[in-house]
PDB file of C-alpha atoms (C1' of nucleotides) in Angstrom:
ATOM      1  CA  MET Z  24     -91.560-103.975 142.944  1.00 88.00           C
ATOM      2  CA  LYS Z  25     -93.815-106.457 140.513  1.00 89.00           C
ATOM      3  CA  GLU Z  26     -97.804-106.074 141.097  1.00 96.00           C
ATOM      4  CA  GLN Z  27    -100.304-108.429 139.945  1.00 97.00           C
ATOM      5  CA  LYS Z  28    -103.429-109.971 139.770  1.00 97.00           C
ATOM      6  CA  TRP Z  29    -105.425-113.797 139.282  1.00 98.00           C
ATOM      7  CA  GLU Z  30    -107.815-116.783 140.489  1.00 98.00           C
ATOM      8  CA  ILE Z  31    -108.201-119.843 140.599  1.00 97.00           C
ATOM      9  CA  THR Z  32    -112.159-121.352 140.365  1.00 97.00           C
ATOM     10  CA  LYS Z  33    -112.080-123.078 143.858  1.00 93.00           C
ATOM     11  CA  ILE Z  34    -111.127-126.589 143.742  1.00 94.00           C
ATOM     12  CA  PRO Z  35    -112.108-128.479 147.360  1.00 94.00           C
ATOM     13  CA  THR Z  36    -108.647-128.372 149.207  1.00 96.00           C
ATOM     14  CA  PHE Z  37    -108.258-125.026 149.485  1.00 97.00           C
ATOM     15  CA  ASP Z  38    -109.777-122.774 151.999  1.00 96.00           C
ATOM     16  CA  VAL Z  39    -108.420-119.682 152.438  1.00 96.00           C
ATOM     17  CA  LYS Z  40    -110.040-119.453 155.923  1.00 96.00           C
ATOM     18  CA  ASN Z  41    -108.920-121.973 156.988  1.00 96.00           C
ATOM     19  CA  ILE Z  42    -105.154-122.473 155.911  1.00 97.00           C
ATOM     20  CA  PHE Z  43    -104.798-119.227 157.644  1.00 97.00           C
ATOM     21  CA  GLU Z  44    -106.856-119.272 161.013  1.00 97.00           C
ATOM     22  CA  CYS Z  45    -105.294-122.960 161.799  1.00 97.00           C
ATOM     23  CA  GLY Z  46    -102.088-121.255 163.473  1.00 97.00           C
ATOM     24  CA  GLN Z  47     -99.244-122.663 161.026  1.00 98.00           C
ATOM     25  CA  CYS Z  48     -98.514-119.253 160.244  1.00 98.00           C
ATOM     26  CA  PHE Z  49     -97.957-116.298 162.041  1.00 98.00           C
ATOM     27  CA  ARG Z  50     -98.158-113.114 159.474  1.00 98.00           C
ATOM     28  CA  TRP Z  51    -101.487-113.065 157.790  1.00 98.00           C
ATOM     29  CA  ASN Z  52    -104.405-110.809 159.083  1.00 97.00           C
ATOM     30  CA  LYS Z  53    -108.111-110.482 158.501  1.00 96.00           C
ATOM     31  CA  GLU Z  54    -109.226-108.551 156.150  1.00 93.00           C
ATOM     32  CA  LYS Z  55    -112.843-108.270 155.800  1.00 88.00           C
ATOM     33  CA  GLU Z  56    -115.036-111.289 155.343  1.00 84.00           C
ATOM     34  CA  ASP Z  57    -112.751-114.162 153.302  1.00 83.00           C
ATOM     35  CA  SER Z  58    -110.059-111.631 152.691  1.00 94.00           C
ATOM     36  CA  TYR Z  59    -106.927-111.802 153.869  1.00 97.00           C
ATOM     37  CA  ILE Z  60    -104.172-109.937 153.995  1.00 98.00           C
ATOM     38  CA  GLY Z  61    -100.693-111.050 154.758  1.00 98.00           C
ATOM     39  CA  VAL Z  62     -96.542-110.284 153.741  1.00 98.00           C
ATOM     40  CA  PHE Z  63     -94.138-113.044 152.899  1.00 98.00           C
ATOM     41  CA  GLY Z  64     -90.420-112.789 152.106  1.00 97.00           C
ATOM     42  CA  THR Z  65     -90.894-109.781 149.696  1.00 96.00           C
ATOM     43  CA  ASN Z  66     -94.377-110.774 149.205  1.00 98.00           C
ATOM     44  CA  ILE Z  67     -97.622-108.771 150.099  1.00 98.00           C
ATOM     45  CA  LEU Z  68    -100.887-110.337 148.643  1.00 98.00           C
ATOM     46  CA  ARG Z  69    -104.291-109.958 149.417  1.00 98.00           C
ATOM     47  CA  ILE Z  70    -106.479-113.327 148.698  1.00 98.00           C
ATOM     48  CA  ARG Z  71    -110.256-112.845 148.860  1.00 97.00           C
ATOM     49  CA  GLN Z  72    -112.139-116.039 148.431  1.00 94.00           C
ATOM     50  CA  GLU Z  73    -115.928-115.789 146.875  1.00 93.00           C
ATOM     51  CA  GLU Z  74    -118.349-119.227 146.063  1.00 87.00           C
ATOM     52  CA  LYS Z  75    -116.621-120.822 143.041  1.00 91.00           C
ATOM     53  CA  LYS Z  76    -113.028-118.435 143.294  1.00 96.00           C
ATOM     54  CA  ILE Z  77    -110.265-117.470 145.184  1.00 97.00           C
ATOM     55  CA  TYR Z  78    -109.178-114.260 143.758  1.00 98.00           C
ATOM     56  CA  PHE Z  79    -104.870-113.737 144.276  1.00 98.00           C
ATOM     57  CA  GLU Z  80    -103.798-109.826 144.410  1.00 98.00           C
ATOM     58  CA  GLY Z  81    -100.132-108.839 145.137  1.00 98.00           C
ATOM     59  CA  VAL Z  82     -96.822-107.205 144.616  1.00 97.00           C
ATOM     60  CA  ASN Z  83     -93.378-108.775 144.437  1.00 95.00           C
ATOM     61  CA  GLN Z  84     -90.315-106.959 145.467  1.00 90.00           C
ATOM     62  CA  GLN Z  85     -88.046-108.126 143.186  1.00 90.00           C
ATOM     63  CA  ASP Z  86     -89.030-108.550 139.720  1.00 88.00           C
ATOM     64  CA  LYS Z  87     -90.468-112.593 140.811  1.00 93.00           C
ATOM     65  CA  ASP Z  88     -93.024-114.475 140.128  1.00 96.00           C
ATOM     66  CA  LEU Z  89     -95.697-114.234 143.011  1.00 97.00           C
ATOM     67  CA  LYS Z  90     -97.611-116.513 141.110  1.00 97.00           C
ATOM     68  CA  GLU Z  91     -95.329-118.814 140.691  1.00 97.00           C
ATOM     69  CA  ILE Z  92     -94.089-117.856 144.626  1.00 98.00           C
ATOM     70  CA  CYS Z  93     -97.934-118.609 145.288  1.00 98.00           C
ATOM     71  CA  ARG Z  94     -97.149-122.264 143.633  1.00 98.00           C
ATOM     72  CA  TYR Z  95     -95.386-122.976 146.052  1.00 98.00           C
ATOM     73  CA  TYR Z  96     -95.520-121.229 149.437  1.00 98.00           C
ATOM     74  CA  PHE Z  97     -99.523-122.852 149.318  1.00 98.00           C
ATOM     75  CA  ASP Z  98     -98.207-126.417 148.865  1.00 98.00           C
ATOM     76  CA  MET Z  99     -99.944-126.456 145.438  1.00 97.00           C
ATOM     77  CA  GLU Z 100     -97.814-129.331 143.714  1.00 97.00           C
ATOM     78  CA  ARG Z 101     -99.569-131.721 146.268  1.00 98.00           C
ATOM     79  CA  ASP Z 102    -102.223-133.463 146.335  1.00 98.00           C
ATOM     80  CA  TYR Z 103    -104.261-133.292 149.871  1.00 98.00           C
ATOM     81  CA  GLU Z 104    -107.265-134.511 147.953  1.00 98.00           C
ATOM     82  CA  ASN Z 105    -105.888-137.183 148.011  1.00 98.00           C
ATOM     83  CA  LEU Z 106    -104.165-137.477 151.817  1.00 98.00           C
ATOM     84  CA  GLN Z 107    -107.740-136.251 153.648  1.00 98.00           C
ATOM     85  CA  LYS Z 108    -108.712-139.473 151.780  1.00 97.00           C
ATOM     86  CA  LYS Z 109    -105.641-141.739 152.901  1.00 97.00           C
ATOM     87  CA  LEU Z 110    -105.188-140.485 156.299  1.00 98.00           C
ATOM     88  CA  LYS Z 111    -109.029-140.990 156.905  1.00 96.00           C
ATOM     89  CA  LYS Z 112    -109.125-145.042 155.473  1.00 95.00           C
ATOM     90  CA  GLU Z 113    -106.168-145.510 158.019  1.00 90.00           C
ATOM     91  CA  ASP Z 114    -108.678-143.640 161.054  1.00 94.00           C
ATOM     92  CA  SER Z 115    -111.589-142.736 161.028  1.00 94.00           C
ATOM     93  CA  ILE Z 116    -112.032-140.662 164.632  1.00 95.00           C
ATOM     94  CA  LEU Z 117    -109.911-138.632 162.324  1.00 96.00           C
ATOM     95  CA  GLU Z 118    -112.674-137.744 160.154  1.00 97.00           C
ATOM     96  CA  LYS Z 119    -114.453-134.869 162.035  1.00 96.00           C
ATOM     97  CA  SER Z 120    -111.890-133.452 162.685  1.00 97.00           C
ATOM     98  CA  ILE Z 121    -110.147-133.003 158.859  1.00 98.00           C
ATOM     99  CA  GLN Z 122    -113.886-131.999 157.354  1.00 97.00           C
ATOM    100  CA  TYR Z 123    -113.453-129.243 160.777  1.00 97.00           C
ATOM    101  CA  GLY Z 124    -110.350-128.843 158.959  1.00 97.00           C
ATOM    102  CA  GLU Z 125    -111.393-128.545 155.054  1.00 96.00           C
ATOM    103  CA  GLY Z 126    -109.322-126.942 152.294  1.00 97.00           C
ATOM    104  CA  ILE Z 127    -105.772-126.394 155.616  1.00 98.00           C
ATOM    105  CA  ARG Z 128    -102.755-126.348 153.584  1.00 98.00           C
ATOM    106  CA  ILE Z 129     -99.899-126.268 154.685  1.00 98.00           C
ATOM    107  CA  LEU Z 130     -97.490-123.664 154.034  1.00 98.00           C
ATOM    108  CA  ASN Z 131     -94.035-123.532 152.577  1.00 98.00           C
ATOM    109  CA  GLN Z 132     -93.032-120.808 154.954  1.00 98.00           C
ATOM    110  CA  ASP Z 133     -89.331-119.462 155.507  1.00 98.00           C
ATOM    111  CA  LEU Z 134     -87.504-120.943 157.238  1.00 98.00           C
ATOM    112  CA  TRP Z 135     -85.611-118.557 159.418  1.00 98.00           C
ATOM    113  CA  GLU Z 136     -88.710-116.971 160.178  1.00 98.00           C
ATOM    114  CA  THR Z 137     -90.273-120.489 160.592  1.00 98.00           C
ATOM    115  CA  ILE Z 138     -87.780-120.721 163.576  1.00 98.00           C
ATOM    116  CA  ILE Z 139     -87.150-117.532 165.459  1.00 98.00           C
ATOM    117  CA  SER Z 140     -91.506-117.784 165.254  1.00 98.00           C
ATOM    118  CA  PHE Z 141     -91.618-121.370 166.572  1.00 98.00           C
ATOM    119  CA  ILE Z 142     -89.208-119.412 169.359  1.00 98.00           C
ATOM    120  CA  ILE Z 143     -91.458-116.936 170.439  1.00 98.00           C
ATOM    121  CA  SER Z 144     -94.940-119.146 170.425  1.00 98.00           C
ATOM    122  CA  ALA Z 145     -93.340-121.348 173.843  1.00 98.00           C
ATOM    123  CA  ASN Z 146     -95.702-120.515 176.274  1.00 98.00           C
ATOM    124  CA  ASN Z 147     -97.811-117.926 174.971  1.00 97.00           C
ATOM    125  CA  ASN Z 148    -100.490-117.471 173.539  1.00 96.00           C
ATOM    126  CA  ILE Z 149    -101.561-117.049 169.047  1.00 96.00           C
ATOM    127  CA  PRO Z 150    -102.401-113.608 170.044  1.00 97.00           C
ATOM    128  CA  ARG Z 151     -99.530-112.062 171.258  1.00 98.00           C
ATOM    129  CA  ILE Z 152     -97.423-113.921 169.208  1.00 98.00           C
ATOM    130  CA  LYS Z 153     -98.757-112.283 166.337  1.00 98.00           C
ATOM    131  CA  GLY Z 154     -98.614-108.720 167.891  1.00 98.00           C
ATOM    132  CA  ILE Z 155     -94.570-109.675 169.062  1.00 98.00           C
ATOM    133  CA  ILE Z 156     -93.987-111.552 165.338  1.00 98.00           C
ATOM    134  CA  GLU Z 157     -95.416-108.018 164.167  1.00 98.00           C
ATOM    135  CA  ARG Z 158     -92.995-105.697 166.142  1.00 98.00           C
ATOM    136  CA  LEU Z 159     -90.238-107.249 165.355  1.00 98.00           C
ATOM    137  CA  SER Z 160     -90.814-106.058 161.568  1.00 98.00           C
ATOM    138  CA  GLN Z 161     -91.433-103.200 162.707  1.00 98.00           C
ATOM    139  CA  ASN Z 162     -88.793-102.271 164.489  1.00 98.00           C
ATOM    140  CA  TYR Z 163     -86.047-105.016 162.086  1.00 98.00           C
ATOM    141  CA  GLY Z 164     -87.649-105.305 158.674  1.00 98.00           C
ATOM    142  CA  THR Z 165     -87.876-103.515 155.121  1.00 98.00           C
ATOM    143  CA  PRO Z 166     -90.504-101.346 154.393  1.00 98.00           C
ATOM    144  CA  ILE Z 167     -92.965-101.865 152.242  1.00 97.00           C
ATOM    145  CA  ARG Z 168     -95.632 -99.438 150.934  1.00 96.00           C
ATOM    146  CA  TRP Z 169     -98.744 -99.851 148.253  1.00 96.00           C
ATOM    147  CA  LYS Z 170    -101.736 -99.927 148.483  1.00 95.00           C
ATOM    148  CA  HIS Z 171    -101.596 -96.924 150.331  1.00 95.00           C
ATOM    149  CA  THR Z 172    -100.494 -98.963 153.591  1.00 96.00           C
ATOM    150  CA  THR Z 173     -96.416 -99.345 154.833  1.00 97.00           C
ATOM    151  CA  TYR Z 174     -96.088-103.133 155.227  1.00 97.00           C
ATOM    152  CA  TYR Z 175     -92.703-104.373 156.986  1.00 98.00           C
ATOM    153  CA  THR Z 176     -91.338-107.798 155.713  1.00 98.00           C
ATOM    154  CA  PHE Z 177     -89.371-110.312 158.474  1.00 98.00           C
ATOM    155  CA  PRO Z 178     -86.545-109.207 159.276  1.00 98.00           C
ATOM    156  CA  SER Z 179     -83.490-111.102 157.830  1.00 98.00           C
ATOM    157  CA  PRO Z 180     -80.327-112.454 159.971  1.00 98.00           C
ATOM    158  CA  GLU Z 181     -79.177-109.992 159.644  1.00 98.00           C
ATOM    159  CA  GLU Z 182     -81.249-107.059 160.442  1.00 98.00           C
ATOM    160  CA  LEU Z 183     -82.038-108.603 162.886  1.00 98.00           C
ATOM    161  CA  ALA Z 184     -79.015-108.913 164.688  1.00 98.00           C
ATOM    162  CA  LYS Z 185     -79.258-105.378 165.301  1.00 98.00           C
ATOM    163  CA  ALA Z 186     -81.061-105.480 167.852  1.00 98.00           C
ATOM    164  CA  SER Z 187     -80.109-106.267 171.449  1.00 98.00           C
ATOM    165  CA  ILE Z 188     -81.077-108.743 174.364  1.00 98.00           C
ATOM    166  CA  GLU Z 189     -83.007-105.181 176.253  1.00 98.00           C
ATOM    167  CA  ASP Z 190     -84.118-104.230 172.490  1.00 98.00           C
ATOM    168  CA  LEU Z 191     -85.806-107.355 172.234  1.00 98.00           C
ATOM    169  CA  ARG Z 192     -86.711-107.326 175.529  1.00 98.00           C
ATOM    170  CA  ARG Z 193     -88.744-103.872 175.525  1.00 98.00           C
ATOM    171  CA  LEU Z 194     -91.249-105.764 171.949  1.00 98.00           C
ATOM    172  CA  GLY Z 195     -92.337-107.888 174.803  1.00 98.00           C
ATOM    173  CA  LEU Z 196     -90.227-111.241 174.133  1.00 98.00           C
ATOM    174  CA  GLY Z 197     -90.358-111.768 177.393  1.00 98.00           C
ATOM    175  CA  PHE Z 198     -88.472-114.841 178.165  1.00 98.00           C
ATOM    176  CA  ARG Z 199     -87.312-115.037 175.183  1.00 98.00           C
ATOM    177  CA  ASP Z 200     -85.413-112.639 174.639  1.00 98.00           C
ATOM    178  CA  LYS Z 201     -82.729-114.721 174.589  1.00 98.00           C
ATOM    179  CA  ARG Z 202     -83.474-116.700 173.027  1.00 98.00           C
ATOM    180  CA  VAL Z 203     -83.850-115.905 170.099  1.00 98.00           C
ATOM    181  CA  TYR Z 204     -80.991-113.019 170.351  1.00 98.00           C
ATOM    182  CA  GLU Z 205     -78.472-116.503 170.965  1.00 98.00           C
ATOM    183  CA  THR Z 206     -80.490-118.381 168.042  1.00 98.00           C
ATOM    184  CA  THR Z 207     -80.054-115.567 164.931  1.00 98.00           C
ATOM    185  CA  LYS Z 208     -75.945-115.084 166.756  1.00 98.00           C
ATOM    186  CA  MET Z 209     -75.936-118.980 165.912  1.00 98.00           C
ATOM    187  CA  ILE Z 210     -77.318-118.400 162.898  1.00 98.00           C
ATOM    188  CA  ILE Z 211     -75.270-115.132 161.533  1.00 98.00           C
ATOM    189  CA  GLU Z 212     -72.083-117.239 162.447  1.00 98.00           C
ATOM    190  CA  LYS Z 213     -73.093-120.098 160.059  1.00 98.00           C
ATOM    191  CA  GLN Z 214     -72.220-122.353 163.283  1.00 98.00           C
ATOM    192  CA  VAL Z 215     -75.536-123.804 161.887  1.00 98.00           C
ATOM    193  CA  ASP Z 216     -75.842-123.257 157.684  1.00 98.00           C
ATOM    194  CA  LEU Z 217     -79.605-122.518 156.674  1.00 98.00           C
ATOM    195  CA  GLN Z 218     -78.779-123.588 153.351  1.00 98.00           C
ATOM    196  CA  LYS Z 219     -77.302-127.195 154.260  1.00 98.00           C
ATOM    197  CA  LEU Z 220     -80.498-127.984 156.396  1.00 98.00           C
ATOM    198  CA  GLN Z 221     -82.866-126.868 153.589  1.00 98.00           C
ATOM    199  CA  GLU Z 222     -80.034-129.789 151.645  1.00 98.00           C
ATOM    200  CA  GLU Z 223     -80.539-132.014 154.090  1.00 98.00           C
ATOM    201  CA  LYS Z 224     -81.911-135.743 153.272  1.00 97.00           C
ATOM    202  CA  ASP Z 225     -82.160-136.773 156.529  1.00 98.00           C
ATOM    203  CA  PHE Z 226     -84.798-136.556 158.969  1.00 98.00           C
ATOM    204  CA  GLU Z 227     -83.288-136.939 162.094  1.00 97.00           C
ATOM    205  CA  LYS Z 228     -79.712-135.373 161.644  1.00 98.00           C
ATOM    206  CA  ILE Z 229     -82.981-132.118 160.476  1.00 98.00           C
ATOM    207  CA  ARG Z 230     -84.053-132.473 163.734  1.00 98.00           C
ATOM    208  CA  ASN Z 231     -80.778-132.963 166.138  1.00 98.00           C
ATOM    209  CA  ILE Z 232     -79.306-129.266 164.937  1.00 98.00           C
ATOM    210  CA  LEU Z 233     -82.500-127.370 165.467  1.00 98.00           C
ATOM    211  CA  LEU Z 234     -82.808-129.012 168.928  1.00 98.00           C
ATOM    212  CA  SER Z 235     -79.201-127.560 169.356  1.00 98.00           C
ATOM    213  CA  LEU Z 236     -80.372-123.249 168.362  1.00 98.00           C
ATOM    214  CA  SER Z 237     -81.147-122.286 172.192  1.00 98.00           C
ATOM    215  CA  GLY Z 238     -85.325-122.315 172.184  1.00 98.00           C
ATOM    216  CA  VAL Z 239     -85.534-125.215 170.449  1.00 98.00           C
ATOM    217  CA  GLY Z 240     -86.672-127.933 171.938  1.00 98.00           C
ATOM    218  CA  ASP Z 241     -88.840-130.883 170.741  1.00 98.00           C
ATOM    219  CA  LYS Z 242     -92.054-129.182 170.265  1.00 98.00           C
ATOM    220  CA  VAL Z 243     -90.389-125.987 168.192  1.00 98.00           C
ATOM    221  CA  ALA Z 244     -88.629-128.368 166.015  1.00 98.00           C
ATOM    222  CA  ASP Z 245     -91.098-130.671 164.896  1.00 98.00           C
ATOM    223  CA  CYS Z 246     -93.054-127.186 164.785  1.00 98.00           C
ATOM    224  CA  ILE Z 247     -90.359-125.555 161.587  1.00 98.00           C
ATOM    225  CA  LEU Z 248     -89.282-129.072 160.531  1.00 98.00           C
ATOM    226  CA  LEU Z 249     -93.664-129.535 158.559  1.00 98.00           C
ATOM    227  CA  PHE Z 250     -94.397-125.521 158.206  1.00 98.00           C
ATOM    228  CA  SER Z 251     -91.295-124.561 156.842  1.00 98.00           C
ATOM    229  CA  THR Z 252     -90.318-125.043 153.115  1.00 98.00           C
ATOM    230  CA  LEU Z 253     -88.137-128.422 155.000  1.00 98.00           C
ATOM    231  CA  LYS Z 254     -91.911-128.894 154.546  1.00 98.00           C
ATOM    232  CA  ARG Z 255     -91.874-132.582 156.864  1.00 98.00           C
ATOM    233  CA  LEU Z 256     -95.352-134.741 157.062  1.00 98.00           C
ATOM    234  CA  GLU Z 257     -94.258-137.101 159.149  1.00 98.00           C
ATOM    235  CA  ALA Z 258     -93.090-134.272 162.373  1.00 98.00           C
ATOM    236  CA  PHE Z 259     -95.686-134.429 165.064  1.00 98.00           C
ATOM    237  CA  PRO Z 260     -95.569-130.682 167.063  1.00 98.00           C
ATOM    238  CA  VAL Z 261     -97.291-131.807 170.650  1.00 97.00           C
ATOM    239  CA  ASP Z 262     -97.675-128.203 172.542  1.00 95.00           C
ATOM    240  CA  VAL Z 263    -101.178-129.414 174.818  1.00 92.00           C
ATOM    241  CA  TRP Z 264    -103.881-128.569 173.084  1.00 94.00           C
ATOM    242  CA  VAL Z 265    -102.272-132.467 170.549  1.00 96.00           C
ATOM    243  CA  LYS Z 266    -102.004-134.063 173.894  1.00 95.00           C
ATOM    244  CA  ARG Z 267    -105.817-132.310 175.184  1.00 94.00           C
ATOM    245  CA  VAL Z 268    -107.336-134.225 171.682  1.00 96.00           C
ATOM    246  CA  MET Z 269    -105.584-137.710 171.381  1.00 96.00           C
ATOM    247  CA  ASN Z 270    -105.947-138.499 174.896  1.00 95.00           C
ATOM    248  CA  GLU Z 271    -109.694-137.480 174.741  1.00 94.00           C
ATOM    249  CA  LEU Z 272    -109.691-139.557 171.192  1.00 96.00           C
ATOM    250  CA  TYR Z 273    -106.794-142.131 171.537  1.00 95.00           C
ATOM    251  CA  ILE Z 274    -105.625-142.521 175.230  1.00 92.00           C
ATOM    252  CA  HIS Z 275    -107.804-142.052 178.127  1.00 92.00           C
ATOM    253  CA  LYS Z 276    -105.130-142.157 180.941  1.00 89.00           C
ATOM    254  CA  GLU Z 277    -103.978-139.539 183.547  1.00 84.00           C
ATOM    255  CA  ASN Z 278    -100.419-138.763 182.950  1.00 87.00           C
ATOM    256  CA  ILE Z 279     -99.458-139.269 179.468  1.00 91.00           C
ATOM    257  CA  THR Z 280     -95.619-139.074 177.924  1.00 94.00           C
ATOM    258  CA  ASN Z 281     -95.098-136.409 175.191  1.00 95.00           C
ATOM    259  CA  LYS Z 282     -93.123-140.133 174.195  1.00 95.00           C
ATOM    260  CA  GLU Z 283     -96.351-141.494 173.847  1.00 95.00           C
ATOM    261  CA  ILE Z 284     -98.750-139.474 171.969  1.00 96.00           C
ATOM    262  CA  GLN Z 285     -95.753-139.957 168.860  1.00 97.00           C
ATOM    263  CA  GLU Z 286     -96.433-143.816 169.730  1.00 97.00           C
ATOM    264  CA  ILE Z 287     -99.697-143.349 168.379  1.00 97.00           C
ATOM    265  CA  ALA Z 288     -99.366-140.604 166.474  1.00 97.00           C
ATOM    266  CA  TYR Z 289     -97.192-143.575 164.439  1.00 97.00           C
ATOM    267  CA  GLN Z 290     -99.323-146.039 164.671  1.00 96.00           C
ATOM    268  CA  LYS Z 291    -102.558-144.247 163.800  1.00 96.00           C
ATOM    269  CA  PHE Z 292    -101.656-141.489 161.046  1.00 97.00           C
ATOM    270  CA  GLY Z 293     -97.588-143.253 159.769  1.00 97.00           C
ATOM    271  CA  GLU Z 294     -96.384-140.673 157.273  1.00 97.00           C
ATOM    272  CA  LEU Z 295     -98.779-139.039 157.388  1.00 98.00           C
ATOM    273  CA  ARG Z 296     -98.959-137.987 160.770  1.00 98.00           C
ATOM    274  CA  GLY Z 297     -97.938-134.370 160.937  1.00 98.00           C
ATOM    275  CA  LEU Z 298    -100.991-132.750 159.059  1.00 98.00           C
ATOM    276  CA  ALA Z 299    -103.487-135.200 160.699  1.00 98.00           C
ATOM    277  CA  GLN Z 300    -102.008-133.158 163.915  1.00 98.00           C
ATOM    278  CA  GLN Z 301    -103.306-129.293 162.158  1.00 98.00           C
ATOM    279  CA  TYR Z 302    -106.512-130.840 161.738  1.00 98.00           C
ATOM    280  CA  LEU Z 303    -107.254-132.004 165.302  1.00 97.00           C
ATOM    281  CA  PHE Z 304    -105.082-128.540 166.488  1.00 97.00           C
ATOM    282  CA  TYR Z 305    -107.468-126.962 164.581  1.00 97.00           C
ATOM    283  CA  TRP Z 306    -110.364-128.663 165.776  1.00 97.00           C
ATOM    284  CA  ARG Z 307    -109.659-130.017 168.457  1.00 96.00           C
ATOM    285  CA  ARG Z 308    -108.549-125.485 169.625  1.00 95.00           C
ATOM    286  CA  GLU Z 309    -112.241-124.233 167.341  1.00 93.00           C
ATOM    287  CA  ALA Z 310    -114.562-126.671 168.297  1.00 83.00           C
TER     288      ALA Z 310
ATOM    289  C1'  DT M  18    -106.059-112.869 192.175  1.00 55.56           C
ATOM    290  C1'  DC M  19    -105.610-116.998 190.203  1.00 55.56           C
ATOM    291  C1'  DC M  20    -105.321-119.320 185.504  1.00 55.56           C
ATOM    292  C1'  DC M  21    -103.807-120.346 181.450  1.00 55.56           C
ATOM    293  C1'  DA M  22    -100.913-120.289 176.716  1.00 55.56           C
ATOM    294  C1'  DG M  23     -98.468-124.385 169.557  1.00 55.56           C
ATOM    295  C1'  DG M  24     -92.224-124.611 176.006  1.00 55.56           C
ATOM    296  C1'  DC M  25     -87.281-124.874 176.760  1.00 55.56           C
ATOM    297  C1'  DG M  26     -83.972-124.816 179.911  1.00 55.56           C
ATOM    298  C1'  DG M  27     -81.459-126.185 184.442  1.00 55.56           C
ATOM    299  C1'  DT M  28     -81.344-128.833 187.733  1.00 55.56           C
ATOM    300  C1'  DA M  29     -81.717-132.779 191.131  1.00 55.56           C
ATOM    301  C1'  DG M  30     -82.665-137.079 191.819  1.00 55.56           C
TER     302       DG M  30
ATOM    303  C1'  DC N  23     -83.588-141.891 182.081  1.00 55.56           C
ATOM    304  C1'  DT N  24     -88.276-138.290 184.319  1.00 55.56           C
ATOM    305  C1'  DA N  25     -89.803-135.182 187.116  1.00 55.56           C
ATOM    306  C1'  DC N  26     -90.701-130.166 189.163  1.00 55.56           C
ATOM    307  C1'  DC N  27     -89.215-125.502 188.330  1.00 55.56           C
ATOM    308  C1'  DG N  28     -89.067-120.625 186.994  1.00 55.56           C
ATOM    309  C1'  DC N  29     -89.589-117.168 183.155  1.00 55.56           C
ATOM    310  C1'  DA N  30     -92.134-112.108 181.083  1.00 55.56           C
ATOM    311  C1'  DT N  31     -96.647-111.311 179.767  1.00 55.56           C
ATOM    312  C1'  DG N  32    -101.282-109.740 178.614  1.00 55.56           C
ATOM    313  C1'  DG N  33    -105.956-111.293 178.929  1.00 55.56           C
ATOM    314  C1'  DG N  34    -109.503-114.102 180.469  1.00 55.56           C
TER     315       DG N  34
END
DNA sequence: TCCCAGGCGGTAG
DNA sequence: CTACCGCATGGG
């Protein structure tokens, strides 16, 4: 157990609130004003943002360099300022949503955790999704004590495999219980090998493998591609909110198919459409 | 009481 | 290929 503390001077493309509130993650919670705490991997991290400084403080369960882990997790190598410029240039309608979501960074979240989390997200709302994932972690994850509080890691495939369908139902997963159970089994038995999936380059190939998992359809597959370490900014998840905002801004029709939305997203936003999607989703849902 | 939520799987046409 | 339906649960 290694504790670390550091700070960075605020950069224009890092906003703590927008990163954690834009709907890409489920295990970060507001602690106080401008302070968030979360669990990812075997790390506990607290982040506080003041005027010109961002303070990091946390522990890693193994003896790894938390600062280095965060560099990757927060996608710090990517130049978001430049990406924003490109998006604005391609389409000016996006501008206000980019301004609203200023400082969003797309996290590199654990692939396994992202798969299960977004299977749970199906026909569900964000507060309830967070509650379910928290209960899964408390019941099947590993406890970590830090500063007089116990936190729980997201369960590994082996840990989660201990849960029966009935156990999952009792934790409130509803009809998603069977899907989580089956997908866990498929991953443990390596019908889908996450290690190999991570190394695969071909977008459609990765996507088709994800689609073979129980509970993973088009939308969930795109969320996994975008929000996990697979990190494909060309994945464009279409949920009810994105459908709504795309129709209002670009289409103006009674019945739009997801296919049409995908086509227009490609035309308007190109290879960065996944990032555009996140600004639009956040803006439409909150503002 | 009804509607909705970061949809999916199954079935029918 | 597209169109619809059932599915658990909690909040507004």
